[in-house]
Coordinates of C-alpha atoms and ligand atoms in Angstrom, one line a residue:
M10 CA 20.3 -41.1 -4.2
S11 CA 18.9 -38.7 -6.6
R12 CA 18.4 -35.0 -6.0
P13 CA 15.2 -33.3 -5.5
D14 CA 16.0 -31.7 -9.2
Q15 CA 16.2 -35.1 -10.8
G16 CA 12.9 -36.2 -9.4
G17 CA 14.5 -37.5 -6.1
P18 CA 12.6 -37.4 -2.9
V19 CA 12.0 -33.8 -1.3
R20 CA 12.5 -33.8 2.3
N21 CA 11.1 -30.3 2.9
L22 CA 9.2 -28.1 0.4
S23 CA 9.7 -24.5 1.1
L24 CA 6.8 -22.4 -0.4
V25 CA 7.8 -18.8 -1.4
L26 CA 4.9 -16.5 -2.3
G27 CA 5.3 -13.4 -4.7
D28 CA 5.6 -11.0 -2.1
Q29 CA 8.6 -13.1 -0.2
L30 CA 11.4 -12.6 -2.7
D31 CA 13.9 -12.5 0.1
H32 CA 17.1 -14.5 -0.1
T33 CA 17.4 -14.1 3.9
S34 CA 13.9 -15.4 4.6
A35 CA 13.3 -17.8 7.6
V36 CA 11.9 -20.1 5.0
F37 CA 15.6 -21.0 3.9
Q38 CA 16.8 -21.7 7.6
G39 CA 18.1 -25.3 7.7
F40 CA 17.6 -25.4 3.9
D41 CA 19.5 -28.2 2.4
P42 CA 19.8 -28.1 -1.5
A43 CA 20.7 -31.6 -1.5
Q44 CA 17.3 -32.7 -0.1
D45 CA 15.1 -29.7 0.0
A46 CA 13.2 -27.6 -2.7
V47 CA 11.5 -24.3 -3.2
W48 CA 8.0 -24.1 -4.9
M49 CA 6.7 -20.9 -6.2
A50 CA 3.4 -20.5 -8.4
E51 CA 2.1 -17.8 -10.7
V52 CA -1.8 -18.4 -10.4
Q53 CA -4.8 -16.8 -12.1
E54 CA -6.6 -16.3 -8.7
E55 CA -4.1 -13.9 -7.3
A56 CA -4.5 -11.7 -10.6
D57 CA -8.1 -11.7 -10.6
Y58 CA -9.8 -12.0 -7.2
V59 CA -9.2 -8.4 -7.3
W60 CA -9.2 -6.9 -10.7
S61 CA -5.4 -6.0 -10.8
H62 CA -3.7 -3.4 -12.7
K63 CA -1.6 -4.7 -15.6
L64 CA 1.7 -3.2 -14.2
R65 CA 0.8 -5.0 -10.6
L66 CA 0.6 -8.3 -12.6
A67 CA 3.8 -7.8 -14.5
Y68 CA 5.9 -6.6 -11.5
F69 CA 4.8 -9.7 -9.3
F70 CA 5.6 -11.9 -12.1
A71 CA 8.8 -10.4 -13.1
A72 CA 10.3 -10.2 -9.6
M73 CA 9.2 -13.7 -9.0
R74 CA 11.0 -15.2 -12.3
H75 CA 14.1 -13.2 -11.5
F76 CA 14.1 -14.7 -7.8
R77 CA 13.8 -18.3 -9.4
E78 CA 16.6 -17.7 -11.7
E79 CA 18.7 -16.5 -8.6
L80 CA 17.9 -19.4 -6.6
R81 CA 18.6 -21.9 -9.3
S82 CA 22.0 -20.3 -10.1
R83 CA 23.1 -21.0 -6.6
G84 CA 22.1 -24.7 -7.0
V85 CA 18.6 -24.6 -5.2
T86 CA 15.5 -26.7 -6.9
V87 CA 12.8 -24.5 -7.8
H88 CA 9.5 -26.0 -8.8
Y89 CA 7.8 -23.3 -10.5
H90 CA 4.3 -23.0 -11.9
E91 CA 4.6 -20.3 -14.9
L92 CA 1.3 -18.7 -16.5
G93 CA 1.3 -19.0 -20.0
P94 CA -0.8 -16.9 -22.5
D95 CA -3.5 -19.7 -22.9
P96 CA -5.4 -20.2 -19.6
A97 CA -6.1 -23.7 -20.9
S98 CA -2.6 -24.8 -20.3
D99 CA -2.7 -23.8 -16.3
R100 CA -2.4 -26.8 -13.8
G101 CA -4.7 -24.8 -11.6
K102 CA -6.3 -21.8 -11.1
T103 CA -5.3 -21.2 -7.2
F104 CA -2.4 -21.8 -4.7
S105 CA -4.3 -24.7 -3.4
Q106 CA -5.0 -26.6 -6.6
V107 CA -1.2 -26.3 -7.8
L108 CA 0.2 -27.1 -4.4
H109 CA -2.1 -30.1 -4.1
Q110 CA -0.8 -31.5 -7.5
D111 CA 2.9 -30.8 -6.8
A112 CA 2.8 -31.9 -3.2
R113 CA 1.1 -35.4 -4.4
R114 CA 4.0 -35.8 -7.1
L115 CA 7.0 -34.5 -4.9
K116 CA 5.8 -36.4 -1.7
P117 CA 7.7 -33.9 0.7
Q118 CA 7.7 -34.8 4.4
K119 CA 6.9 -31.1 5.4
L120 CA 5.9 -27.9 4.1
I121 CA 7.7 -24.8 5.2
L122 CA 6.0 -21.2 4.9
V123 CA 6.8 -17.8 6.2
R124 CA 3.7 -15.9 7.5
P125 CA 2.2 -14.7 4.2
G126 CA 1.1 -11.2 3.9
D127 CA -2.7 -12.1 3.4
F128 CA -4.8 -13.8 5.8
R129 CA -6.8 -15.5 2.9
V130 CA -3.4 -17.1 1.8
L131 CA -2.7 -18.2 5.0
T132 CA -5.9 -20.0 5.6
A133 CA -5.8 -21.6 2.1
L134 CA -2.1 -23.1 2.5
Q135 CA -3.3 -24.4 6.0
Q136 CA -6.2 -25.9 4.5
V137 CA -4.2 -27.8 1.6
A138 CA -1.4 -28.9 4.4
A139 CA -4.5 -30.4 6.3
D140 CA -5.9 -32.1 3.3
L141 CA -2.7 -33.6 2.5
S142 CA -2.1 -34.6 6.2
L143 CA 1.3 -32.9 5.9
P144 CA 3.1 -30.9 8.7
L145 CA 3.2 -27.1 7.9
D146 CA 6.0 -25.2 9.6
I147 CA 4.8 -21.5 9.5
R148 CA 7.7 -19.2 10.4
P149 CA 7.9 -15.6 11.4
D150 CA 8.5 -13.0 8.7
T151 CA 11.9 -11.5 9.9
H152 CA 11.7 -8.8 7.1
F153 CA 9.8 -6.7 9.7
L154 CA 11.4 -5.3 12.6
C155 CA 8.6 -5.8 15.1
S156 CA 7.3 -9.7 15.0
V157 CA 3.8 -10.3 15.3
A158 CA 4.4 -11.5 18.9
E159 CA 6.0 -8.4 20.0
F160 CA 3.2 -6.3 18.9
K161 CA 0.7 -8.6 20.6
E162 CA 2.5 -8.0 23.6
Y163 CA 3.0 -4.2 23.1
A164 CA -0.7 -4.1 22.4
A165 CA -1.9 -6.4 25.4
D166 CA -1.7 -3.8 28.3
R167 CA -2.7 -0.6 26.1
K168 CA -6.2 0.9 25.7
N169 CA -5.4 3.1 22.8
L170 CA -3.0 2.0 20.1
L171 CA -1.9 5.4 18.9
Q172 CA 0.6 5.4 16.2
E173 CA 2.7 8.0 17.4
H174 CA 3.4 6.2 20.8
F175 CA 4.2 2.9 19.0
Y176 CA 6.6 5.0 16.9
R177 CA 8.3 6.0 20.2
H178 CA 8.5 2.6 21.3
M179 CA 10.3 1.4 18.3
R180 CA 12.6 4.5 18.4
R181 CA 13.4 3.8 22.0
S182 CA 13.5 0.2 21.8
R183 CA 15.7 0.1 18.6
R184 CA 17.9 3.3 19.9
I185 CA 17.1 5.1 16.6
L186 CA 17.6 8.8 16.2
L187 CA 18.4 9.2 19.9
D188 CA 20.8 11.2 21.8
P189 CA 23.0 9.6 24.3
Q190 CA 20.4 10.6 27.3
G191 CA 17.7 8.5 25.2
K192 CA 16.1 11.7 24.1
P193 CA 14.8 12.2 20.7
V194 CA 17.5 13.8 18.3
G195 CA 16.8 17.5 17.5
G196 CA 14.4 17.8 20.6
L197 CA 11.3 16.4 18.8
W198 CA 10.0 13.0 18.3
N199 CA 8.1 14.2 15.0
F200 CA 9.0 16.9 12.8
D201 CA 5.6 16.6 10.9
K202 CA 4.8 20.3 11.4
A203 CA 8.1 21.3 9.3
N204 CA 6.9 18.5 6.6
R205 CA 3.9 20.2 5.0
R206 CA 5.3 22.8 2.7
T207 CA 3.6 23.4 -0.6
F208 CA 5.4 24.7 -3.8
G209 CA 3.7 28.0 -4.0
R210 CA 2.9 29.5 -7.5
R211 CA 6.2 28.8 -9.1
G212 CA 5.8 24.9 -8.6
P213 CA 8.6 22.5 -7.9
P214 CA 12.3 23.0 -9.2
E215 CA 13.7 20.6 -11.4
I216 CA 13.8 17.1 -9.6
P217 CA 16.3 14.4 -10.4
A218 CA 14.0 11.9 -12.2
P219 CA 14.1 8.4 -10.3
R220 CA 16.7 5.7 -11.4
T221 CA 14.7 3.5 -13.9
F222 CA 15.4 -0.2 -14.8
P223 CA 14.3 -0.8 -18.5
P224 CA 12.8 -4.3 -18.9
D225 CA 15.4 -7.5 -19.6
A226 CA 14.3 -10.3 -21.6
I227 CA 12.8 -11.9 -18.5
T228 CA 10.5 -9.1 -17.8
Q229 CA 9.7 -8.4 -21.5
E230 CA 8.6 -11.8 -21.6
V231 CA 6.2 -11.2 -18.7
I232 CA 4.9 -7.9 -20.2
D233 CA 4.1 -9.8 -23.3
L234 CA 2.3 -12.4 -21.5
V235 CA 0.3 -9.9 -19.5
R236 CA -0.5 -7.7 -22.6
R237 CA -2.0 -10.9 -24.1
R238 CA -3.6 -12.8 -21.4
F239 CA -4.7 -10.2 -19.1
R240 CA -5.7 -7.3 -21.8
D241 CA -8.9 -6.6 -20.3
H242 CA -7.3 -5.4 -16.9
P243 CA -6.9 -1.8 -16.3
G244 CA -3.6 0.3 -16.5
S245 CA -0.7 0.4 -19.0
L246 CA 2.3 -1.4 -19.5
E247 CA 4.1 1.5 -20.9
H248 CA 6.3 2.5 -17.9
F249 CA 7.7 -0.7 -16.3
T250 CA 10.6 1.1 -14.6
L251 CA 10.8 -0.5 -11.0
P252 CA 13.7 -2.8 -9.9
V253 CA 12.8 -6.4 -10.0
T254 CA 15.8 -7.8 -8.2
A255 CA 17.6 -7.2 -4.8
A256 CA 20.6 -5.5 -6.2
Q257 CA 18.4 -3.2 -8.7
A258 CA 16.3 -2.4 -5.5
E259 CA 19.7 -1.4 -3.6
D260 CA 20.5 0.9 -6.5
F261 CA 17.1 2.4 -6.3
L262 CA 17.5 3.1 -2.6
A263 CA 21.0 4.7 -3.1
D264 CA 19.6 6.9 -5.9
F265 CA 16.5 8.1 -3.6
I266 CA 18.8 9.0 -0.5
E267 CA 21.3 10.8 -2.8
H268 CA 18.9 12.8 -5.0
R269 CA 15.5 13.1 -3.2
L270 CA 15.7 12.4 0.6
P271 CA 17.2 15.5 1.5
R272 CA 13.8 17.5 0.5
F273 CA 11.4 14.7 1.0
G274 CA 10.5 15.9 4.2
D275 CA 9.7 19.4 3.3
F276 CA 7.4 18.3 0.6
E277 CA 6.0 15.1 1.6
D278 CA 2.5 16.2 1.3
A279 CA 2.6 18.5 -1.6
M280 CA 1.1 17.5 -5.1
W281 CA 1.5 19.1 -8.6
T282 CA 0.1 18.4 -12.0
G283 CA 2.1 16.1 -14.2
Q284 CA 4.2 15.1 -11.4
P285 CA 3.6 11.7 -9.7
F286 CA 6.8 11.2 -8.1
L287 CA 8.3 14.5 -6.6
Y288 CA 10.6 13.9 -3.9
H289 CA 8.9 10.5 -2.9
S290 CA 10.8 7.4 -2.9
R291 CA 8.6 4.7 -4.5
L292 CA 10.4 2.2 -2.2
S293 CA 7.2 0.8 -1.1
A294 CA 6.8 -1.6 -4.1
P295 CA 10.2 -3.4 -3.8
L296 CA 10.1 -3.4 0.0
N297 CA 6.8 -5.3 0.0
L298 CA 7.8 -7.8 -2.2
K299 CA 10.9 -8.0 0.1
L300 CA 13.5 -7.3 -2.5
L301 CA 14.6 -4.5 0.0
N302 CA 14.8 -4.9 3.7
P303 CA 13.6 -1.8 6.0
R304 CA 16.9 -2.1 7.9
Q305 CA 18.9 -1.3 4.8
C306 CA 16.6 1.8 4.5
L307 CA 17.0 3.0 7.7
S308 CA 20.9 2.4 7.9
K309 CA 21.3 4.3 4.8
A310 CA 19.0 7.3 5.7
L311 CA 20.6 7.5 9.1
Q312 CA 24.0 7.6 7.5
A313 CA 22.9 10.5 5.4
C314 CA 21.8 12.3 8.3
E315 CA 25.0 11.7 10.1
E316 CA 27.1 12.8 7.2
L317 CA 24.8 16.1 7.0
A318 CA 23.5 15.0 3.3
A319 CA 19.9 15.0 4.4
P320 CA 18.3 17.3 7.1
L321 CA 16.7 15.9 10.2
N322 CA 13.0 16.7 9.1
S323 CA 13.3 14.4 6.0
V324 CA 15.5 11.8 7.7
E325 CA 12.7 11.6 10.7
G326 CA 9.8 11.7 8.1
F327 CA 11.4 8.7 6.2
V328 CA 12.2 6.8 9.5
R329 CA 8.8 7.5 10.7
Q330 CA 7.0 6.0 7.5
L331 CA 9.3 2.8 7.9
L332 CA 9.8 2.3 11.6
G333 CA 6.4 3.7 12.9
W334 CA 3.7 3.7 10.2
R335 CA 4.6 0.3 8.3
E336 CA 5.2 -1.6 11.3
Y337 CA 2.3 -0.4 13.1
I338 CA 0.1 -1.1 10.2
R339 CA 1.2 -4.6 10.1
G340 CA 0.8 -5.0 13.8
L341 CA -2.6 -3.9 13.9
Y342 CA -3.5 -6.3 10.7
W343 CA -2.5 -9.6 12.3
L344 CA -4.1 -8.2 16.0
H345 CA -7.3 -7.5 14.4
M346 CA -7.8 -10.3 11.4
P347 CA -9.9 -11.9 10.2
G348 CA -12.6 -9.6 11.9
Y349 CA -11.0 -6.3 10.7
R350 CA -12.4 -6.8 7.2
D351 CA -15.9 -6.4 8.2
H352 CA -15.8 -3.1 9.8
N353 CA -18.0 -0.4 8.5
Y354 CA -18.3 2.3 11.0
F355 CA -20.2 4.8 8.9
D356 CA -22.4 2.3 7.5
Q357 CA -21.4 3.4 4.0
H358 CA -22.5 1.0 0.9
L359 CA -22.0 2.5 -2.4
D360 CA -20.1 1.1 -5.4
L361 CA -17.1 3.0 -6.5
P362 CA -18.1 5.8 -9.4
S363 CA -16.8 4.1 -12.6
F364 CA -13.9 6.7 -13.0
F365 CA -12.0 5.2 -10.4
W366 CA -11.1 2.7 -13.0
H367 CA -10.7 4.9 -16.1
G368 CA -10.1 8.5 -14.6
D369 CA -12.6 10.0 -17.2
T370 CA -14.0 12.8 -15.0
D371 CA -13.9 16.8 -15.0
M372 CA -12.6 17.0 -11.4
H373 CA -9.0 17.7 -12.4
C374 CA -7.1 16.5 -9.2
F375 CA -9.0 13.2 -9.6
R376 CA -8.0 13.1 -13.5
Q377 CA -4.4 13.7 -12.5
T378 CA -4.2 11.3 -9.7
M379 CA -6.1 8.3 -11.9
Q380 CA -3.4 9.4 -14.9
F381 CA -0.5 8.5 -12.5
I382 CA -2.2 5.3 -11.1
L383 CA -2.9 4.2 -14.5
A384 CA 0.4 4.8 -16.0
H385 CA 2.6 3.9 -12.8
G386 CA 0.4 1.6 -10.5
Y387 CA 1.4 4.5 -8.1
S388 CA 0.4 7.5 -6.5
H389 CA 2.0 9.0 -3.3
H390 CA 0.2 9.0 0.1
I391 CA -1.6 12.3 -0.1
H392 CA -3.2 11.6 -3.5
R393 CA -4.1 8.1 -1.8
L394 CA -5.4 9.8 1.2
M395 CA -6.9 13.2 0.2
V396 CA -8.0 12.8 -3.4
V397 CA -9.1 9.0 -4.0
G398 CA -9.7 8.0 -0.5
L399 CA -11.2 11.3 0.3
F400 CA -13.5 11.1 -2.6
A401 CA -14.7 7.5 -1.6
L402 CA -15.4 8.5 2.2
L403 CA -17.4 11.7 1.2
F404 CA -19.3 9.9 -1.8
G405 CA -20.4 7.0 0.6
V406 CA -18.4 4.1 -1.0
H407 CA -18.4 0.8 1.0
P408 CA -14.9 0.8 2.6
R409 CA -14.0 -2.7 1.7
K410 CA -15.1 -1.9 -2.1
F411 CA -12.4 0.9 -1.8
H412 CA -9.9 -1.4 -0.5
D413 CA -10.4 -4.1 -3.3
W414 CA -10.0 -1.2 -5.5
H415 CA -6.7 0.0 -3.8
M416 CA -5.5 -3.7 -4.0
A417 CA -6.1 -3.8 -7.7
M418 CA -4.4 -0.7 -8.6
Y419 CA -1.4 0.0 -6.6
V420 CA 1.7 -2.1 -7.3
D421 CA 2.5 -2.0 -3.9
A422 CA -0.5 -3.3 -2.2
I423 CA -0.6 -6.4 -0.4
D424 CA -3.5 -7.1 2.0
W425 CA -1.6 -6.5 5.3
V426 CA -0.7 -3.0 4.2
S427 CA -3.8 -2.1 2.1
L428 CA -6.6 -3.3 4.4
P429 CA -5.5 -1.1 7.6
N430 CA -4.4 1.6 5.3
T431 CA -8.0 2.0 3.2
L432 CA -10.4 0.8 5.5
G433 CA -8.6 2.3 8.8
M434 CA -6.8 5.2 7.8
S435 CA -8.6 6.6 4.9
Q436 CA -12.1 5.6 5.4
A437 CA -12.2 5.5 9.2
A438 CA -14.4 2.5 8.9
D439 CA -12.9 0.7 12.0
G440 CA -14.2 3.4 14.2
G441 CA -10.7 4.7 15.2
L442 CA -8.6 1.7 15.6
V443 CA -5.9 3.2 13.2
G444 CA -6.5 6.9 13.2
S445 CA -7.6 9.3 15.9
K446 CA -9.8 11.2 13.5
P447 CA -11.3 10.5 10.0
Y448 CA -9.4 12.3 7.3
C449 CA -12.2 14.4 5.8
A450 CA -11.9 18.0 4.3
S451 CA -13.1 20.1 1.5
G452 CA -11.6 21.0 -2.0
N453 CA -10.0 23.7 0.0
Y454 CA -7.1 21.2 1.2
I455 CA -6.4 20.1 -2.2
H456 CA -6.2 23.7 -3.3
R457 CA -3.8 24.4 -0.5
M458 CA -1.6 21.3 -1.3
S459 CA -1.4 21.7 -5.1
N460 CA -2.0 23.3 -8.2
F461 CA -4.9 21.0 -9.5
C462 CA -7.7 23.7 -8.8
S463 CA -6.4 26.3 -11.3
G464 CA -6.7 23.9 -14.0
C465 CA -10.3 22.8 -12.9
T466 CA -13.8 23.8 -14.0
Y467 CA -14.9 23.8 -10.6
K468 CA -14.0 26.1 -7.5
P469 CA -13.0 24.7 -4.3
D470 CA -14.4 27.2 -2.1
K471 CA -17.8 26.7 -3.6
S472 CA -20.1 24.1 -2.3
L473 CA -23.4 25.2 -4.1
G474 CA -24.2 26.2 -7.8
A475 CA -22.6 25.0 -11.1
E476 CA -19.3 25.8 -10.3
A477 CA -19.4 24.1 -6.8
C478 CA -16.4 21.7 -6.2
P479 CA -17.9 18.2 -5.8
F480 CA -15.4 17.6 -2.8
S481 CA -16.6 20.5 -1.1
T482 CA -20.3 19.7 -1.7
L483 CA -20.1 16.2 -0.4
Y484 CA -17.7 17.5 2.6
W485 CA -20.6 19.1 3.9
D486 CA -23.1 16.6 3.1
F487 CA -20.7 14.0 5.0
L488 CA -20.5 16.1 8.2
D489 CA -24.3 16.5 8.0
R490 CA -25.1 12.9 7.3
Q491 CA -22.7 11.4 10.0
Y492 CA -23.0 14.2 12.5
A493 CA -24.1 11.8 15.3
R494 CA -21.1 9.5 14.9
L495 CA -18.6 12.5 14.3
K496 CA -19.8 14.3 17.2
Q497 CA -18.3 11.8 19.5
N498 CA -14.7 12.8 18.2
V499 CA -13.5 15.8 20.3
R500 CA -10.9 16.2 17.5
L501 CA -13.5 17.2 15.0
A502 CA -15.2 20.0 17.2
Y503 CA -14.1 22.9 14.9
Q504 CA -15.3 21.1 11.8
L505 CA -18.6 20.4 13.2
R506 CA -19.0 23.8 14.6
A507 CA -18.9 25.2 11.2
L508 CA -21.4 22.5 10.0
E509 CA -23.8 23.8 13.1
N510 CA -23.5 27.5 11.6
K511 CA -24.3 25.9 8.1
R512 CA -27.2 24.1 9.5
S513 CA -28.4 27.4 11.1
Q514 CA -29.4 28.5 7.8
P515 CA -31.6 25.6 6.8
D516 CA -32.1 26.5 3.2
Q517 CA -28.6 26.4 2.4
M518 CA -28.2 22.7 4.2
A519 CA -31.2 21.5 2.1
A520 CA -29.5 22.9 -1.1
I521 CA -26.3 21.1 -0.3
R522 CA -28.0 17.8 0.5
R523 CA -29.7 18.0 -2.9
Q524 CA -26.6 19.0 -4.7
A525 CA -25.0 16.1 -3.1
A526 CA -27.7 13.8 -4.0
E527 CA -27.5 15.1 -7.6
I528 CA -23.6 14.4 -7.6
R529 CA -24.3 10.6 -6.6
K530 CA -26.7 10.2 -9.1
T531 CA -24.5 11.8 -11.9
Y532 CA -21.5 10.0 -11.0
F533 CA -23.0 6.4 -10.9
Ligands
DLZ755 C1 -0.3 -9.9 -5.9 C2 0.2 -11.3 -6.4 C3 0.0 -11.7 -7.8 C4 -0.7 -10.6 -8.7 N1 0.2 -12.9 -8.2 C5 1.1 -13.6 -7.6 C6 1.1 -15.0 -7.9 O1 1.0 -15.5 -9.1 N2 1.7 -15.9 -7.2 C7 2.0 -15.5 -5.8 O2 2.8 -16.3 -4.9 N3 1.9 -14.2 -5.2 C8 1.1 -13.5 -6.2 N4 0.7 -12.2 -5.6 C9 0.9 -11.9 -4.1 C10 -0.3 -12.6 -3.3 O3 -1.6 -12.3 -4.0 C11 -0.4 -12.4 -2.0 O4 -0.5 -11.1 -1.7 C12 0.8 -13.1 -1.0 O5 0.8 -14.3 -1.5 C13 0.7 -12.9 0.1 O6 1.5 -13.4 0.9
SF4_756 FE1 -10.4 19.0 -7.2 FE2 -12.3 20.4 -6.5 FE3 -9.8 21.5 -7.0 FE4 -11.4 20.9 -8.9 S1 -11.9 22.5 -7.6 S2 -9.0 20.3 -8.7 S3 -12.5 18.9 -8.1 S4 -10.6 19.8 -5.4

């Protein structure tokens, strides 16, 4: 009998998506290379249903092609749909179209899939299987520590799904950073208060640059493809440095643990001009493509803590991101989808100002953040939350438009992580499902955490007049516009008292409203 690579019949066709590049994936359980085959596809729709950054496209395609080569070198048959420079040569624009054709040709008895990271993709693939009358075996994504089923069970009898409580549940149930009595190591569950240092006037010291992985021939071919075929897309391809294989990702992790983890905690929230990475790991991209497993990351960080190579506040901060935040965000996504997409608690409807795509603005903090994003498809979490996200919230942007932009511009963005992060955490549009209070602040926050304001034409402590910081004007305007909704949150009482003081001077409040309206007009 001929094998599946020689055009022979395929028993099971295992579908591997661009964010499922995991050799230990459940899609390979029971896989028999003599009878089964893998299916992978680069498709136009994934590149432009949101207007993706060139680097995001190149990263996915390069990592997918490396994964294909690794599978083939192990004797696995991979049916792979490659995009070429000419769209006319595509066999289909969507996963559904390409899979339809391949399944008709290969005639598998069954399709196997690990739960995708995007509800939209899950429903599309379910539809193909139904149209072809083929069984579709959907398996859990064992990359994550907490399964969808466990999260649903955890959520079932709880009124409030606070991240901090879920994090403690994960620490206890996985016995991570616990002493023999089951208490948190160091006496605290959370060292967040120790993790808000700034760099002061002198700025950050020399920080070892992250390990880079220059493009090999496969990646270079992809870069050339993206440069030609997707030339109108935003962003640059000059800095392709991320790991594209599991082995490279492991080196990337080791480099972070040795050189930047020790000070990661202290300066987790700090920002600085010209420094996109500081002590941050940038592990989110290889993690979200599943080149890295969170268990590897946890084990290396815990080992560094035990060997006293990294202090507890840094290790706990890193563990919280992976074991708390990341797993929590994913659990919430699957708990609330598909309805979650439609939340718009603050009833905001504006488009993004155009500088979200090119960064051409005189707000120095925003310009810097956009430089990082355009060059690297990346900025760290405080730029996301307290610069670009904050501006969208205060300006009045529709939360899903901000999510779509974030999906387009960040290399690490997949729907399961981007949607709760943007729509929930940063835009508070879900009415408090993800965060216990909206992250709203004036330019003073950015001033405290960075040196951006010293290079800016505006003054963060001014909300009126020619020198007023747009963040600060829009901050007071946001509190004023959304007063009735914000008043329901006791955690905002202090900020709202300050607004009430401002409101007691009606002329000043009216001037702020006028200036905010002017900013919206100018930035459109
Ligand atoms: C983000 C992305 C891009 C740009 N391209 C592809 C692709 O061509 N093929 C693919 O399988 N996946 C791609 N992805 C990831 C998907 O958009 C989506 O996030 C995942 O399929 C969800 O599991
Ligand atoms: Fe940003 Fe305002 Fe500071 Fe300028 S003054 S850098 S706009 S926060």
